[in-house]
Amino acid sequence: MARPRSEDKRNALLTAAAQVIAELGVSAPTARIAQLAGVAEGTLFTYFRTKDELLNELYLALKAELRDVMLPNYPKAESVKNRARHAWRKYLEWGVSNPDKRKAMTQLAVSDRIYERTRAEALEAFAEVDALLRESTAHGALRDHPPAFAAAIMGSLAETTMDFIAREPKRAERYSAAGFEAFWNAVARA
């Protein structure tokens, strides 16, 4: 009879995977992930049938965590710019506080090992932000960029901003404001 799976072990494996992938990339050995999680390598495959399944589940978990940080207290009734600024600040807070998770998510985002259905599921988690982009474009507040392109601009500028904040934490507010202004100028209609 198979042992019941533990949510704690599954979470430990995901946490370890984020750390190891941040360090070694998506080609990181599963043995190292299991070792860091404090389990046997075979145990990893009790929770995730394949390494690709582990990578896809990690991608979804990281996106869900980011969503859970960005969307509470989302100012739905405020201007487009204020809603975008809220999402920006929350994204930066999460990324600066979780450098390994941020780096792992960045590597997973460009990996061909993440399935299209996983990417689509992750996007659904941000449906509210996507709706903001589409609505704002339709009403002329934003340039007519595809939402994925606007999100990519935000992601790239946020990564740069987080790198500078990590190097010079005392200038965090300055970098955050400058990064947001660059993003806003790239997506908003003049």
mmCIF file of C-alpha atoms in Angstrom:
data_model
loop_
_atom_site.group_PDB
_atom_site.id
_atom_site.type_symbol
_atom_site.label_atom_id
_atom_site.label_comp_id
_atom_site.label_asym_id
_atom_site.label_seq_id
_atom_site.Cartn_x
_atom_site.Cartn_y
_atom_site.Cartn_z
ATOM 1 C CA MET A 1 0.000 0.000 0.000
ATOM 2 C CA ALA A 2 1.329 3.435 -0.955
ATOM 3 C CA ARG A 3 2.102 5.870 1.804
ATOM 4 C CA PRO A 4 -0.106 8.955 2.012
ATOM 5 C CA ARG A 5 1.534 12.042 0.630
ATOM 6 C CA SER A 6 2.403 14.893 2.939
ATOM 7 C CA GLU A 7 1.643 18.476 1.952
ATOM 8 C CA ASP A 8 4.679 19.519 4.026
ATOM 9 C CA LYS A 9 6.998 17.289 1.948
ATOM 10 C CA ARG A 10 5.475 18.525 -1.293
ATOM 11 C CA ASN A 11 6.007 22.135 -0.197
ATOM 12 C CA ALA A 12 9.570 21.350 0.925
ATOM 13 C CA LEU A 13 10.274 19.886 -2.517
ATOM 14 C CA LEU A 14 8.885 22.985 -4.252
ATOM 15 C CA THR A 15 10.891 25.291 -1.980
ATOM 16 C CA ALA A 16 14.052 23.281 -2.594
ATOM 17 C CA ALA A 17 13.387 23.233 -6.333
ATOM 18 C CA ALA A 18 13.117 27.027 -6.378
ATOM 19 C CA GLN A 19 16.444 27.370 -4.562
ATOM 20 C CA VAL A 20 18.284 24.853 -6.720
ATOM 21 C CA ILE A 21 16.842 26.174 -9.986
ATOM 22 C CA ALA A 22 17.789 29.720 -8.966
ATOM 23 C CA GLU A 23 21.331 28.471 -8.468
ATOM 24 C CA LEU A 24 21.731 25.920 -11.274
ATOM 25 C CA GLY A 25 18.906 26.555 -13.753
ATOM 26 C CA VAL A 26 16.230 24.179 -15.009
ATOM 27 C CA SER A 27 18.810 21.494 -15.737
ATOM 28 C CA ALA A 28 19.454 21.171 -11.988
ATOM 29 C CA PRO A 29 19.602 17.526 -10.876
ATOM 30 C CA THR A 30 16.569 16.152 -9.064
ATOM 31 C CA ALA A 31 18.953 14.471 -6.606
ATOM 32 C CA ARG A 32 20.106 17.917 -5.433
ATOM 33 C CA ILE A 33 16.514 19.115 -5.075
ATOM 34 C CA ALA A 34 15.575 16.047 -3.022
ATOM 35 C CA GLN A 35 18.695 16.374 -0.872
ATOM 36 C CA LEU A 36 17.941 20.018 -0.078
ATOM 37 C CA ALA A 37 14.334 19.080 0.757
ATOM 38 C CA GLY A 38 15.610 16.376 3.116
ATOM 39 C CA VAL A 39 14.037 13.451 1.257
ATOM 40 C CA ALA A 40 15.236 10.592 -0.918
ATOM 41 C CA GLU A 41 15.259 11.216 -4.649
ATOM 42 C CA GLY A 42 12.623 8.499 -5.110
ATOM 43 C CA THR A 43 10.336 10.439 -2.785
ATOM 44 C CA LEU A 44 10.459 13.391 -5.181
ATOM 45 C CA PHE A 45 8.966 11.148 -7.855
ATOM 46 C CA THR A 46 6.190 10.102 -5.480
ATOM 47 C CA TYR A 47 5.006 13.707 -5.542
ATOM 48 C CA PHE A 48 5.929 14.600 -9.125
ATOM 49 C CA ARG A 49 5.928 11.863 -11.784
ATOM 50 C CA THR A 50 8.606 13.605 -13.865
ATOM 51 C CA LYS A 51 10.997 16.484 -13.545
ATOM 52 C CA ASP A 52 8.915 18.409 -16.080
ATOM 53 C CA GLU A 53 5.866 17.957 -13.853
ATOM 54 C CA LEU A 54 7.881 19.338 -10.919
ATOM 55 C CA LEU A 55 8.992 22.343 -12.993
ATOM 56 C CA ASN A 56 5.444 23.065 -14.165
ATOM 57 C CA GLU A 57 4.022 22.743 -10.653
ATOM 58 C CA LEU A 58 6.739 25.037 -9.331
ATOM 59 C CA TYR A 59 5.950 27.603 -12.019
ATOM 60 C CA LEU A 60 2.266 27.542 -11.070
ATOM 61 C CA ALA A 61 3.067 27.733 -7.351
ATOM 62 C CA LEU A 62 5.327 30.752 -7.840
ATOM 63 C CA LYS A 63 2.777 32.529 -10.024
ATOM 64 C CA ALA A 64 0.034 31.793 -7.461
ATOM 65 C CA GLU A 65 2.202 33.163 -4.661
ATOM 66 C CA LEU A 66 2.891 36.313 -6.649
ATOM 67 C CA ARG A 67 -0.831 36.705 -7.416
ATOM 68 C CA ASP A 68 -1.645 36.291 -3.720
ATOM 69 C CA VAL A 69 0.724 39.155 -2.952
ATOM 70 C CA MET A 70 -0.357 41.447 -5.796
ATOM 71 C CA LEU A 71 -4.134 41.162 -5.774
ATOM 72 C CA PRO A 72 -5.272 41.587 -2.161
ATOM 73 C CA ASN A 73 -6.262 45.192 -1.585
ATOM 74 C CA TYR A 74 -6.134 45.737 -5.348
ATOM 75 C CA PRO A 75 -7.576 49.259 -5.805
ATOM 76 C CA LYS A 76 -10.300 48.407 -8.354
ATOM 77 C CA ALA A 77 -11.982 51.805 -8.093
ATOM 78 C CA GLU A 78 -8.825 53.872 -8.624
ATOM 79 C CA SER A 79 -7.280 55.175 -11.839
ATOM 80 C CA VAL A 80 -5.519 52.857 -14.252
ATOM 81 C CA LYS A 81 -2.189 54.372 -13.254
ATOM 82 C CA ASN A 82 -2.820 53.803 -9.534
ATOM 83 C CA ARG A 83 -3.908 50.209 -10.155
ATOM 84 C CA ALA A 84 -0.793 49.613 -12.234
ATOM 85 C CA ARG A 85 1.359 51.241 -9.539
ATOM 86 C CA HIS A 86 -0.176 48.928 -6.917
ATOM 87 C CA ALA A 87 0.658 45.853 -9.027
ATOM 88 C CA TRP A 88 4.173 47.226 -9.628
ATOM 89 C CA ARG A 89 4.905 47.834 -5.947
ATOM 90 C CA LYS A 90 3.598 44.446 -4.874
ATOM 91 C CA TYR A 91 5.610 42.706 -7.584
ATOM 92 C CA LEU A 92 8.776 44.493 -6.457
ATOM 93 C CA GLU A 93 8.113 43.701 -2.791
ATOM 94 C CA TRP A 94 7.698 40.015 -3.592
ATOM 95 C CA GLY A 95 10.734 39.857 -5.874
ATOM 96 C CA VAL A 96 13.082 41.685 -3.519
ATOM 97 C CA SER A 97 11.900 39.570 -0.559
ATOM 98 C CA ASN A 98 12.191 36.294 -2.500
ATOM 99 C CA PRO A 99 15.287 36.489 -4.700
ATOM 100 C CA ASP A 100 15.548 32.706 -5.238
ATOM 101 C CA LYS A 101 11.884 32.390 -6.158
ATOM 102 C CA ARG A 102 12.160 35.395 -8.459
ATOM 103 C CA LYS A 103 15.208 33.987 -10.219
ATOM 104 C CA ALA A 104 13.620 30.535 -10.513
ATOM 105 C CA MET A 105 10.413 32.023 -11.935
ATOM 106 C CA THR A 106 12.407 34.034 -14.469
ATOM 107 C CA GLN A 107 14.262 30.924 -15.616
ATOM 108 C CA LEU A 108 11.084 28.859 -15.762
ATOM 109 C CA ALA A 109 9.320 31.570 -17.761
ATOM 110 C CA VAL A 110 11.775 31.199 -20.638
ATOM 111 C CA SER A 111 12.107 27.428 -20.419
ATOM 112 C CA ASP A 112 10.671 25.205 -23.121
ATOM 113 C CA ARG A 113 9.920 22.677 -20.372
ATOM 114 C CA ILE A 114 6.936 24.724 -19.205
ATOM 115 C CA TYR A 115 3.855 23.515 -21.049
ATOM 116 C CA GLU A 116 1.574 25.917 -22.916
ATOM 117 C CA ARG A 117 -1.359 24.772 -20.776
ATOM 118 C CA THR A 118 0.677 25.652 -17.674
ATOM 119 C CA ARG A 119 1.416 29.109 -19.059
ATOM 120 C CA ALA A 120 -2.287 29.584 -19.849
ATOM 121 C CA GLU A 121 -3.278 28.485 -16.337
ATOM 122 C CA ALA A 122 -0.768 30.906 -14.828
ATOM 123 C CA LEU A 123 -2.181 33.748 -16.929
ATOM 124 C CA GLU A 124 -5.697 32.947 -15.722
ATOM 125 C CA ALA A 125 -4.499 33.650 -12.187
ATOM 126 C CA PHE A 126 -3.885 37.244 -13.282
ATOM 127 C CA ALA A 127 -7.193 37.669 -15.094
ATOM 128 C CA GLU A 128 -7.945 40.868 -13.170
ATOM 129 C CA VAL A 129 -4.705 42.509 -14.303
ATOM 130 C CA ASP A 130 -5.262 41.266 -17.862
ATOM 131 C CA ALA A 131 -8.783 42.738 -17.793
ATOM 132 C CA LEU A 132 -7.324 46.061 -16.593
ATOM 133 C CA LEU A 133 -4.925 46.116 -19.542
ATOM 134 C CA ARG A 134 -7.613 45.219 -22.089
ATOM 135 C CA GLU A 135 -10.166 47.668 -20.667
ATOM 136 C CA SER A 136 -7.610 50.468 -20.463
ATOM 137 C CA THR A 137 -6.504 49.878 -24.041
ATOM 138 C CA ALA A 138 -10.106 49.858 -25.270
ATOM 139 C CA HIS A 139 -10.782 53.170 -23.507
ATOM 140 C CA GLY A 140 -7.622 54.779 -24.871
ATOM 141 C CA ALA A 141 -5.709 55.048 -21.586
ATOM 142 C CA LEU A 142 -3.022 52.624 -22.733
ATOM 143 C CA ARG A 143 -1.262 52.158 -26.038
ATOM 144 C CA ASP A 144 -2.611 49.367 -28.187
ATOM 145 C CA HIS A 145 -0.016 46.788 -27.126
ATOM 146 C CA PRO A 146 -1.058 43.170 -26.702
ATOM 147 C CA PRO A 147 -1.515 42.568 -22.942
ATOM 148 C CA ALA A 148 1.263 39.975 -22.958
ATOM 149 C CA PHE A 149 3.647 42.559 -24.433
ATOM 150 C CA ALA A 150 2.709 45.164 -21.806
ATOM 151 C CA ALA A 151 3.190 42.519 -19.099
ATOM 152 C CA ALA A 152 6.594 41.624 -20.564
ATOM 153 C CA ILE A 153 7.619 45.295 -20.496
ATOM 154 C CA MET A 154 6.546 45.455 -16.862
ATOM 155 C CA GLY A 155 8.420 42.261 -16.043
ATOM 156 C CA SER A 156 11.641 43.378 -17.706
ATOM 157 C CA LEU A 157 11.639 46.795 -16.069
ATOM 158 C CA ALA A 158 10.701 45.266 -12.720
ATOM 159 C CA GLU A 159 13.619 42.811 -12.965
ATOM 160 C CA THR A 160 16.026 45.675 -13.644
ATOM 161 C CA THR A 161 14.529 47.689 -10.794
ATOM 162 C CA MET A 162 14.774 44.763 -8.365
ATOM 163 C CA ASP A 163 18.413 44.198 -9.317
ATOM 164 C CA PHE A 164 19.212 47.816 -8.481
ATOM 165 C CA ILE A 165 17.225 47.690 -5.235
ATOM 166 C CA ALA A 166 19.114 44.548 -4.201
ATOM 167 C CA ARG A 167 22.434 46.331 -4.825
ATOM 168 C CA GLU A 168 21.411 49.607 -3.182
ATOM 169 C CA PRO A 169 18.527 49.016 -0.746
ATOM 170 C CA LYS A 170 18.741 52.571 0.591
ATOM 171 C CA ARG A 171 17.650 53.831 -2.825
ATOM 172 C CA ALA A 172 14.709 51.418 -3.129
ATOM 173 C CA GLU A 173 12.030 54.118 -3.315
ATOM 174 C CA ARG A 174 13.954 56.080 -5.915
ATOM 175 C CA TYR A 175 14.467 53.011 -8.112
ATOM 176 C CA SER A 176 10.876 51.869 -7.654
ATOM 177 C CA ALA A 177 9.517 55.259 -8.725
ATOM 178 C CA ALA A 178 11.890 55.556 -11.680
ATOM 179 C CA GLY A 179 11.152 52.011 -12.843
ATOM 180 C CA PHE A 180 7.415 52.544 -12.640
ATOM 181 C CA GLU A 181 7.664 55.823 -14.518
ATOM 182 C CA ALA A 182 9.621 54.089 -17.294
ATOM 183 C CA PHE A 183 6.973 51.351 -17.448
ATOM 184 C CA TRP A 184 4.107 53.844 -17.457
ATOM 185 C CA ASN A 185 5.712 55.915 -20.212
ATOM 186 C CA ALA A 186 6.117 52.758 -22.301
ATOM 187 C CA VAL A 187 2.464 51.671 -22.045
ATOM 188 C CA ALA A 188 0.347 54.784 -21.434
ATOM 189 C CA ARG A 189 -0.960 57.044 -24.148
ATOM 190 C CA ALA A 190 0.667 60.453 -24.079
#
